[in-house]
Amino acid sequence: MKEDNIKKVEIDGYKLEFDQNNLDDVEVFELINDIDNGEVQKTATLIKLLLGEGEYDKIKSYFKEKYGRFTISKLTEVYTAIFQSANPKD
């Protein structure tokens, strides 16, 4: 991973890093399209694909410990923060 491809995001006290090159993937594109077409239940799958299962589990554990559960609204905040911080390739 090149350092300039790494984006840092903070969501409600949780700090994560991700490689924005992960956005340049057909599966990611398809999932974004599905979500935009109303299949919001695929958001968790997209986040797992972008960050990896381990990082997703850490995020989930963090919010479960902080609030007692990992809510859909928090998952949406994670999704939004990632895409607002990224600069996908043209």
Coordinates of N, CA, C and O in Angstrom, one line a residue:
M1 N 0.8 -1.2 0.0 CA 0.0 0.0 0.0 C 0.9 1.2 0.0 O 1.7 1.4 0.9
K2 N 0.6 2.1 -1.0 CA 1.3 3.4 -1.0 C 0.7 4.3 0.0 O -0.5 4.3 0.2
E3 N 1.5 5.0 0.7 CA 1.0 5.9 1.8 C 0.0 6.9 1.3 O -1.0 7.2 2.0
D4 N 0.1 7.4 0.1 CA -0.8 8.4 -0.4 C -2.2 7.8 -0.8 O -3.1 8.5 -1.0
N5 N -2.3 6.5 -0.8 CA -3.5 5.8 -1.1 C -4.3 5.5 0.2 O -5.5 5.1 0.1
I6 N -3.7 5.7 1.3 CA -4.3 5.4 2.6 C -5.1 6.6 3.1 O -4.6 7.7 3.2
K7 N -6.3 6.4 3.4 CA -7.2 7.4 4.0 C -7.5 7.1 5.4 O -7.7 5.9 5.8
K8 N -7.5 8.1 6.2 CA -7.8 8.0 7.6 C -9.2 8.6 7.9 O -9.5 9.7 7.4
V9 N -10.0 7.9 8.6 CA -11.4 8.3 8.9 C -11.7 8.1 10.4 O -11.2 7.1 10.9
E10 N -12.4 9.1 11.0 CA -12.8 8.9 12.3 C -14.3 9.0 12.4 O -14.9 9.9 11.8
I11 N -14.9 8.0 13.0 CA -16.4 7.9 13.1 C -16.7 7.7 14.6 O -16.4 6.7 15.2
D12 N -17.2 8.8 15.2 CA -17.7 8.7 16.6 C -16.6 8.1 17.5 O -16.9 7.2 18.3
G13 N -15.4 8.6 17.3 CA -14.3 8.1 18.2 C -13.5 6.9 17.7 O -12.4 6.6 18.2
Y14 N -14.0 6.2 16.7 CA -13.3 5.1 16.1 C -12.5 5.6 14.9 O -13.0 6.2 14.0
K15 N -11.2 5.3 15.0 CA -10.3 5.7 13.9 C -9.9 4.4 13.0 O -9.5 3.4 13.6
L16 N -10.2 4.6 11.7 CA -9.8 3.5 10.8 C -9.0 4.1 9.7 O -9.1 5.3 9.4
E17 N -8.3 3.2 9.0 CA -7.5 3.5 7.8 C -8.0 2.5 6.8 O -8.2 1.4 7.0
F18 N -8.0 3.0 5.5 CA -8.3 2.1 4.4 C -7.6 2.5 3.2 O -7.2 3.7 3.0
D19 N -7.3 1.6 2.3 CA -6.7 1.9 1.1 C -7.7 2.2 0.0 O -8.6 1.4 -0.3
Q20 N -7.7 3.5 -0.4 CA -8.7 3.9 -1.4 C -8.7 3.2 -2.7 O -9.6 3.2 -3.4
N21 N -7.6 2.5 -3.0 CA -7.5 1.6 -4.2 C -8.6 0.5 -4.1 O -8.9 0.0 -5.2
N22 N -9.0 0.2 -2.9 CA -10.0 -0.9 -2.8 C -11.4 -0.5 -3.4 O -12.2 -1.3 -3.7
L23 N -11.5 0.8 -3.7 CA -12.7 1.3 -4.3 C -12.7 1.0 -5.8 O -13.8 1.0 -6.4
D24 N -11.6 0.8 -6.4 CA -11.4 0.5 -7.8 C -11.6 -1.0 -8.1 O -10.6 -1.7 -8.4
D25 N -12.8 -1.5 -7.8 CA -13.1 -2.9 -7.9 C -14.5 -3.1 -8.4 O -15.4 -2.4 -8.0
V26 N -14.7 -4.0 -9.4 CA -16.0 -4.2 -10.0 C -17.0 -4.6 -8.9 O -18.2 -4.2 -8.9
E27 N -16.6 -5.5 -8.0 CA -17.5 -6.0 -7.0 C -18.0 -4.8 -6.1 O -19.2 -4.7 -5.7
V28 N -17.1 -3.9 -5.8 CA -17.4 -2.7 -5.0 C -18.4 -1.9 -5.8 O -19.5 -1.4 -5.3
F29 N -18.1 -1.6 -7.0 CA -19.0 -0.9 -7.9 C -20.4 -1.5 -8.0 O -21.4 -0.8 -7.9
E30 N -20.5 -2.8 -8.1 CA -21.8 -3.5 -8.2 C -22.5 -3.3 -6.9 O -23.8 -3.1 -6.9
L31 N -21.9 -3.4 -5.7 CA -22.5 -3.3 -4.5 C -23.0 -1.8 -4.3 O -24.1 -1.6 -3.7
I32 N -22.2 -0.9 -4.6 CA -22.6 0.5 -4.6 C -23.9 0.7 -5.4 O -24.8 1.4 -5.0
N33 N -23.9 0.2 -6.6 CA -25.1 0.3 -7.5 C -26.3 -0.3 -6.8 O -27.4 0.2 -6.8
D34 N -26.1 -1.5 -6.2 CA -27.2 -2.2 -5.6 C -27.8 -1.4 -4.4 O -29.0 -1.2 -4.2
I35 N -26.8 -0.8 -3.6 CA -27.2 0.1 -2.5 C -28.0 1.3 -3.0 O -29.0 1.7 -2.4
D36 N -27.5 1.9 -4.0 CA -28.1 3.1 -4.6 C -29.5 2.8 -5.1 O -30.4 3.6 -5.2
N37 N -29.7 1.5 -5.5 CA -31.0 1.1 -6.0 C -31.9 0.5 -4.9 O -32.9 -0.2 -5.2
G38 N -31.6 0.8 -3.7 CA -32.5 0.4 -2.6 C -32.1 -0.8 -1.8 O -32.8 -1.2 -0.8
E39 N -31.1 -1.5 -2.2 CA -30.7 -2.7 -1.5 C -29.7 -2.4 -0.4 O -28.6 -2.9 -0.4
V40 N -30.2 -1.6 0.6 CA -29.3 -1.1 1.6 C -28.7 -2.2 2.5 O -27.7 -2.0 3.2
Q41 N -29.3 -3.3 2.6 CA -28.8 -4.4 3.4 C -27.5 -4.9 2.9 O -26.7 -5.6 3.6
K42 N -27.1 -4.5 1.7 CA -25.7 -4.9 1.2 C -24.6 -3.9 1.7 O -23.5 -4.2 1.4
T43 N -25.0 -2.9 2.5 CA -24.0 -2.0 3.0 C -22.9 -2.7 3.9 O -21.7 -2.5 3.7
A44 N -23.4 -3.7 4.7 CA -22.4 -4.4 5.5 C -21.4 -5.2 4.7 O -20.2 -5.2 4.9
T45 N -22.0 -5.8 3.6 CA -21.1 -6.6 2.7 C -20.1 -5.7 2.0 O -18.9 -6.1 1.9
L46 N -20.5 -4.5 1.6 CA -19.6 -3.6 1.0 C -18.5 -3.1 2.0 O -17.3 -3.1 1.6
I47 N -18.9 -2.8 3.2 CA -17.9 -2.4 4.2 C -16.9 -3.5 4.4 O -15.7 -3.3 4.5
K48 N -17.4 -4.7 4.6 CA -16.5 -5.9 4.8 C -15.5 -6.0 3.6 O -14.3 -6.3 3.8
L49 N -16.0 -5.8 2.4 CA -15.1 -5.9 1.2 C -14.1 -4.8 1.2 O -12.9 -5.1 0.9
L50 N -14.5 -3.6 1.5 CA -13.5 -2.5 1.5 C -12.5 -2.6 2.6 O -11.3 -2.3 2.3
L51 N -12.9 -3.0 3.8 CA -12.0 -2.9 4.9 C -11.4 -4.2 5.3 O -10.4 -4.3 6.1
G52 N -12.1 -5.3 4.9 CA -11.7 -6.6 5.4 C -12.6 -7.0 6.5 O -13.0 -6.2 7.3
E53 N -12.8 -8.3 6.6 CA -13.6 -8.9 7.7 C -13.1 -8.5 9.1 O -13.9 -8.2 10.0
G54 N -11.8 -8.6 9.3 CA -11.3 -8.3 10.6 C -11.5 -6.8 11.1 O -11.9 -6.6 12.2
E55 N -11.3 -5.9 10.2 CA -11.6 -4.5 10.5 C -13.1 -4.2 10.7 O -13.4 -3.5 11.6
Y56 N -13.9 -4.8 9.9 CA -15.3 -4.7 10.1 C -15.7 -5.2 11.5 O -16.5 -4.6 12.2
D57 N -15.2 -6.4 11.9 CA -15.5 -6.9 13.2 C -15.0 -6.0 14.3 O -15.7 -5.9 15.3
K58 N -13.9 -5.3 14.1 CA -13.4 -4.4 15.1 C -14.4 -3.2 15.3 O -14.7 -2.7 16.4
I59 N -14.8 -2.7 14.1 CA -15.8 -1.6 14.1 C -17.1 -2.0 14.8 O -17.6 -1.3 15.7
K60 N -17.5 -3.2 14.5 CA -18.8 -3.7 15.1 C -18.6 -3.8 16.6 O -19.5 -3.4 17.3
S61 N -17.5 -4.4 17.0 CA -17.3 -4.6 18.5 C -17.2 -3.2 19.2 O -17.7 -3.1 20.3
Y62 N -16.5 -2.3 18.5 CA -16.4 -0.9 19.1 C -17.7 -0.3 19.4 O -18.0 0.2 20.5
F63 N -18.6 -0.3 18.4 CA -19.9 0.3 18.6 C -20.8 -0.5 19.5 O -21.7 0.1 20.3
K64 N -20.7 -1.8 19.5 CA -21.5 -2.7 20.4 C -21.1 -2.4 21.9 O -21.9 -2.3 22.8
E65 N -19.8 -2.2 22.1 CA -19.3 -1.9 23.4 C -19.7 -0.5 23.9 O -20.2 -0.2 25.0
K66 N -19.7 0.5 22.9 CA -20.0 1.9 23.2 C -21.5 2.1 23.4 O -21.9 2.8 24.3
Y67 N -22.3 1.5 22.6 CA -23.8 1.7 22.6 C -24.6 0.5 22.9 O -25.9 0.6 22.9
G68 N -24.0 -0.6 23.1 CA -24.8 -1.8 23.3 C -25.2 -2.6 22.1 O -25.7 -3.7 22.1
R69 N -25.0 -1.9 20.9 CA -25.3 -2.6 19.6 C -24.7 -1.8 18.5 O -24.4 -0.6 18.7
F70 N -24.5 -2.4 17.4 CA -24.0 -1.7 16.2 C -25.2 -1.5 15.3 O -25.8 -2.4 14.7
T71 N -25.7 -0.2 15.3 CA -26.9 0.1 14.6 C -26.7 0.4 13.1 O -25.6 0.6 12.7
I72 N -27.8 0.3 12.4 CA -27.8 0.6 11.0 C -27.4 2.0 10.8 O -26.6 2.3 9.8
S73 N -27.8 2.9 11.6 CA -27.4 4.3 11.4 C -25.9 4.5 11.6 O -25.3 5.3 10.9
K74 N -25.3 3.7 12.5 CA -23.8 3.8 12.6 C -23.1 3.2 11.4 O -22.1 3.7 10.9
L75 N -23.6 2.1 10.9 CA -23.1 1.5 9.7 C -23.2 2.5 8.6 O -22.2 2.6 7.8
T76 N -24.3 3.2 8.5 CA -24.4 4.2 7.4 C -23.4 5.3 7.6 O -22.9 5.8 6.6
E77 N -23.1 5.7 8.9 CA -22.1 6.7 9.1 C -20.7 6.3 8.6 O -20.0 7.0 8.1
V78 N -20.4 5.0 8.9 CA -19.1 4.4 8.4 C -19.1 4.5 6.9 O -18.1 5.0 6.3
Y79 N -20.1 4.0 6.3 CA -20.2 4.1 4.8 C -20.0 5.5 4.3 O -19.2 5.7 3.4
T80 N -20.7 6.4 4.8 CA -20.7 7.8 4.4 C -19.3 8.4 4.6 O -18.7 9.1 3.7
A81 N -18.7 8.2 5.8 CA -17.4 8.7 6.1 C -16.3 8.2 5.1 O -15.5 8.9 4.7
I82 N -16.4 6.9 4.8 CA -15.4 6.3 3.9 C -15.5 7.0 2.5 O -14.5 7.4 1.9
F83 N -16.7 7.1 2.0 CA -16.9 7.7 0.6 C -16.7 9.2 0.6 O -16.2 9.7 -0.4
Q84 N -16.9 9.9 1.7 CA -16.6 11.3 1.7 C -15.1 11.6 1.8 O -14.7 12.6 1.3
S85 N -14.4 10.7 2.4 CA -12.9 10.9 2.5 C -12.1 10.4 1.3 O -11.0 10.8 1.1
A86 N -12.7 9.5 0.5 CA -12.0 8.9 -0.6 C -12.0 9.8 -1.8 O -12.9 10.6 -2.1
N87 N -11.0 9.6 -2.6 CA -10.9 10.2 -3.9 C -10.7 9.1 -5.0 O -9.6 8.8 -5.4
P88 N -11.8 8.5 -5.3 CA -11.7 7.4 -6.3 C -11.0 7.8 -7.6 O -11.2 9.0 -8.0
K89 N -10.3 6.9 -8.2 CA -9.6 7.2 -9.4 C -10.6 7.5 -10.5 O -11.7 6.9 -10.6
D90 N -10.3 8.4 -11.4 CA -11.1 8.8 -12.6 C -11.0 7.7 -13.6 O -10.1 7.0 -13.8

